[in-house]
C-alpha positions as a printed Julia matrix, in Angstrom:
299×3 Matrix{Float64}:
 38.51  -12.18    7.6
 41.44  -12.19    8.74
 44.1   -13.57    6.83
 45.67  -12.74    3.74
 42.48  -14.07    1.72
 40.24  -13.13    3.43
 41.52   -9.96    2.39
 41.25  -11.06   -1.18
 37.59  -12.46   -0.37
 36.87   -8.62    0.42
 37.7    -6.74   -1.9
 36.37   -9.3    -4.48
 33.21   -8.94   -2.4
 32.74   -5.47   -2.56
 33.54   -4.4    -5.45
 31.7    -6.99   -7.39
 28.53   -5.96   -5.42
 28.92   -2.65   -6.41
 29.34   -3.27  -10.12
 26.06   -4.75   -9.97
 24.35   -1.88   -8.27
 25.19    0.37  -11.63
 23.29    0.22  -14.7
 24.56    1.82  -18.22
 22.43    4.65  -18.04
 23.75    6.24  -15.2
 27.58    5.53  -16.13
 26.44    7.21  -19.84
 26.93    3.82  -21.65
 25.01    2.88  -24.44
 22.56    0.29  -23.93
 21.99   -2.17  -26.45
 20.3    -5.89  -26.25
 20.03   -8.35  -23.32
 22.3    -8.24  -20.75
 23.17  -11.95  -19.36
 23.7    -9.68  -15.6
 23.02   -7.35  -13.92
 24.92   -4.07  -13.89
 27.75   -3.13  -15.48
 30.37   -6.16  -16.9
 33.77   -5.63  -15.3
 35.21   -4.38  -19.63
 33.47   -1.05  -19.2
 34.17   -0.97  -15.5
 38.26   -1.52  -16.9
 36.71    0.98  -20.21
 35.71    4.0   -17.72
 38.39    3.99  -14.73
 41.64    3.76  -18.13
 42.74    0.22  -17.17
 43.08   -2.65  -19.08
 40.69   -5.91  -18.85
 43.11   -8.28  -17.12
 43.8    -5.55  -14.46
 40.12   -5.06  -13.65
 39.72   -8.64  -13.56
 42.89   -9.32  -11.54
 41.72   -6.3    -9.24
 37.99   -7.6    -9.0
 39.72  -10.98   -8.09
 41.52   -9.27   -4.37
 44.45   -8.91   -6.32
 45.09   -5.7    -5.28
 49.08   -5.8    -5.16
 50.2    -3.11   -7.18
 47.91   -1.15   -7.87
 48.31    2.42   -7.3
 46.37    5.14   -5.77
 45.92    6.65   -8.57
 43.68    3.11  -10.42
 42.39    3.17   -6.86
 41.08    6.76   -7.88
 39.98    6.17  -10.68
 38.11    2.55   -9.76
 35.99    4.78   -7.49
 34.42    7.11   -9.68
 33.3     4.55  -11.9
 31.03    2.93   -9.29
 30.49    5.5    -8.26
 31.36    5.45   -3.9
 30.03    7.54   -1.9
 33.83    8.52    0.34
 33.48    5.81    3.06
 33.5     3.21    0.92
 35.97    4.88   -1.31
 37.85    4.16    2.26
 36.58    1.16    2.62
 38.26    0.17   -0.64
 41.18    1.99    0.24
 41.98    0.41    3.45
 41.61   -3.12    1.92
 44.67   -2.19    0.07
 46.57   -0.82    2.99
 45.32   -3.79    4.4
 46.09   -6.18    2.18
 49.95   -5.18    2.92
 49.56   -3.89    6.32
 52.84   -1.88    7.68
 54.51   -3.45   10.96
 51.61   -0.98   12.66
 49.18   -2.31   11.28
 50.04   -5.94   11.75
 50.51   -5.91   16.04
 47.47   -7.28   17.73
 45.0    -4.47   18.95
 44.37   -4.93   22.48
 41.29   -3.79   24.49
 42.57   -0.4    26.93
 40.68    1.05   29.93
 38.98    4.52   28.95
 41.72    7.53   30.34
 40.14    8.35   34.14
 40.19   12.46   32.81
 37.71   10.91   29.86
 35.23    9.32   32.37
 35.46   12.93   34.9
 34.79   14.53   31.63
 31.51   11.57   30.84
 30.67   12.72   34.76
 30.21   16.63   34.26
 27.76   16.03   31.51
 24.01   16.07   33.05
 21.89   16.57   30.57
 23.12   14.88   27.79
 23.63   11.41   27.19
 27.48   11.26   26.64
 28.61    7.66   26.55
 32.52    6.19   25.15
 32.2     3.09   22.65
 35.63    0.88   20.73
 35.66    0.17   17.46
 33.54   -3.11   17.99
 30.4    -1.39   19.07
 31.55   -1.5    23.46
 30.41    0.12   25.45
 32.79    1.72   27.06
 32.3     4.18   29.62
 29.63    6.2    30.06
 27.43    9.32   32.19
 24.7     8.26   34.76
 22.1     9.99   32.34
 23.49    7.62   28.98
 22.64    4.57   31.64
 19.67    5.76   31.99
 18.66    6.79   28.54
 19.6     2.55   27.38
 18.93    1.4    30.84
 16.76   -1.36   28.32
 19.94   -1.79   27.3
 21.97   -2.18   29.86
 19.78   -4.87   31.35
 19.25   -7.12   27.85
 20.64  -10.64   28.63
 23.12   -9.61   25.13
 25.6    -7.48   27.51
 28.9    -8.71   28.07
 32.22   -9.21   30.7
 32.28   -5.73   32.53
 28.77   -4.35   32.35
 29.69   -2.95   28.54
 26.28   -4.35   26.28
 27.65   -3.94   22.22
 25.21   -2.12   20.12
 24.79   -4.56   17.43
 24.6    -7.02   19.9
 22.11   -6.33   20.92
 20.25   -5.67   18.13
 20.33   -8.85   16.27
 20.62  -11.04   19.78
 17.42   -9.24   21.63
 14.38   -9.64   20.4
 13.34   -6.83   22.73
 15.41   -4.17   21.2
 12.89   -3.77   18.16
 11.08   -2.42   20.85
 12.82   -0.27   22.27
 14.7     1.38   18.9
 11.98    3.04   17.15
 13.89    2.71   13.58
 15.29   -0.73   14.17
 15.91   -1.1    10.65
 18.38    1.82   10.12
 20.1     0.68   13.05
 20.51   -2.43   12.61
 21.59   -1.13    8.9
 24.19    1.33   10.78
 25.92   -1.61   13.51
 26.73   -3.56   10.38
 28.26   -1.36    7.64
 30.0     0.78   11.2
 31.84   -3.22   11.13
 32.5    -4.04    8.37
 33.94   -0.78    7.73
 36.25   -1.64   10.96
 36.97   -5.35    9.59
 38.25   -3.39    6.28
 40.71   -1.9     8.28
 42.04   -4.24   10.76
 40.94   -7.59    9.07
 43.71   -9.38   12.05
 41.6    -7.75   15.19
 40.32  -10.86   16.88
 38.02   -9.78   19.07
 36.41   -8.37   16.26
 36.5   -11.29   13.82
 34.87  -12.79   17.28
 32.05  -10.87   17.57
 31.46  -11.13   13.86
 31.83  -14.65   13.72
 28.84  -14.05   16.26
 26.29  -13.12   15.07
 27.08  -14.79   11.99
 25.75  -17.88   13.0
 24.23  -16.7    15.15
 21.67  -13.96   13.15
 20.5   -15.1    10.15
 19.24  -10.9    10.36
 23.02  -10.04   10.34
 24.25  -12.96    8.03
 22.2   -10.77    5.44
 23.51   -7.81    5.77
 26.77   -8.02    6.54
 26.98  -10.05    3.03
 25.2    -6.87    1.55
 28.86   -5.2     2.03
 27.37   -1.26    2.51
 29.94    0.05    5.33
 29.86    3.4     6.85
 32.18    5.31    8.54
 31.01    8.34    9.45
 27.2     8.96   11.02
 25.28   10.65   13.43
 21.83   12.06   13.17
 18.69   11.25   14.62
 17.49    8.02   16.63
 13.78    7.52   18.07
 13.02    5.62   21.33
 10.03    3.83   23.14
 12.04    5.21   26.34
 10.38    2.66   29.13
 10.69    5.39   31.66
  9.89    8.61   29.47
  8.28    7.51   26.91
  9.31    8.48   23.55
 12.3    10.03   22.41
 14.06   11.69   18.87
 17.22   12.39   19.57
 20.24   13.12   17.91
 23.41   11.62   18.38
 26.72   12.55   16.43
 30.11   10.59   17.8
 34.15   12.05   17.74
 36.74   10.67   17.45
 38.3    10.47   20.79
 41.77    9.65   20.5
 42.59    7.73   24.69
 45.37    4.83   23.03
 47.39    4.04   19.41
 46.01    0.36   20.83
 42.46    0.92   20.21
 39.94    2.96   18.53
 37.47    4.86   20.48
 34.83    7.7    19.82
 33.01    9.91   21.63
 28.64    9.47   21.18
 25.71   12.53   22.69
 22.59   12.36   22.52
 20.54   15.53   23.02
 16.82   16.58   22.37
 16.06   19.26   19.82
 16.0    22.67   22.83
 12.83   23.73   23.35
 10.67   20.37   22.25
  8.49   17.66   24.36
 11.94   15.38   23.75
 14.07   17.68   25.54
 11.25   17.98   28.01
 12.01   14.23   29.05
 14.87   13.76   28.46
 15.25   16.74   31.35
 13.16   15.0    33.5
 15.29   11.18   32.75
 18.26   13.36   33.45
 15.8    14.75   37.35
 15.01   10.88   38.44
 18.78    9.63   36.94
 19.97   12.86   39.16
 17.59   11.34   42.56
 18.42    8.02   42.16
 22.43    8.87   42.4
 21.06   11.3    45.39
 19.44    8.75   47.24
 22.56    6.36   46.64
 24.79    7.88   48.71
 22.86    9.59   50.77
 24.2     8.19   54.9
 22.31    5.28   55.58
 20.2     6.24   59.2
């Protein structure tokens, strides 16, 4: 995933898989006779994209050098890529010819105090900051209470920082905590795959993917599917050990605190007036009580 050849392998795998997922009917081509392979043929994609078969074949083999944005756009339209998939394709092209800035090794940075103050000021929603590898690097008190099973998991890394992907794939208890485990697991892999397209030289990301691929068949299978996701948010349901069932909405926001590392601010909240809001507020009150007890002077 780090070298140019690995980048070509990603391009080859991504385009071939997306081509195999399309049928002639979906792109308006007539069907006749028996097809030896699923999906479209390379020459069919080339015709629809307005390029020669030789040109597209080279592209699908990972030779992205010299391919213009117009051609990439045409290929993306032909393969009916989603917006996230189109962005990923362009990221792969950029990564194949990195600028001096993108060649620099990314370095973990501490979250500024002002961001922690912001998190601490949010008391009725779980708010936290993640880096691009899905490590939780800063939290408010309610986040630690909501994600207590993650923080208490044996998968939590150094400096008491959980990682969503490591928790989902290396801790069986995650199946009990997260109701729609498959969706959460798929999303985490798709986010990591998209990040690998942007920064193939990220050593920490490469090590994380290598670890999970070696240990977890579930992760390895999902990684091979080459699904990507960049923009996400929605609803997640939990079986919380203290608060019971919780259905919460969440929304990540880009948090540009450093040019050397990507961060997101994510907030989990409940629908106003719902039983989930009552349970989340109850969890918040317990958290506040515990915090008060922790700082109350001992007799």
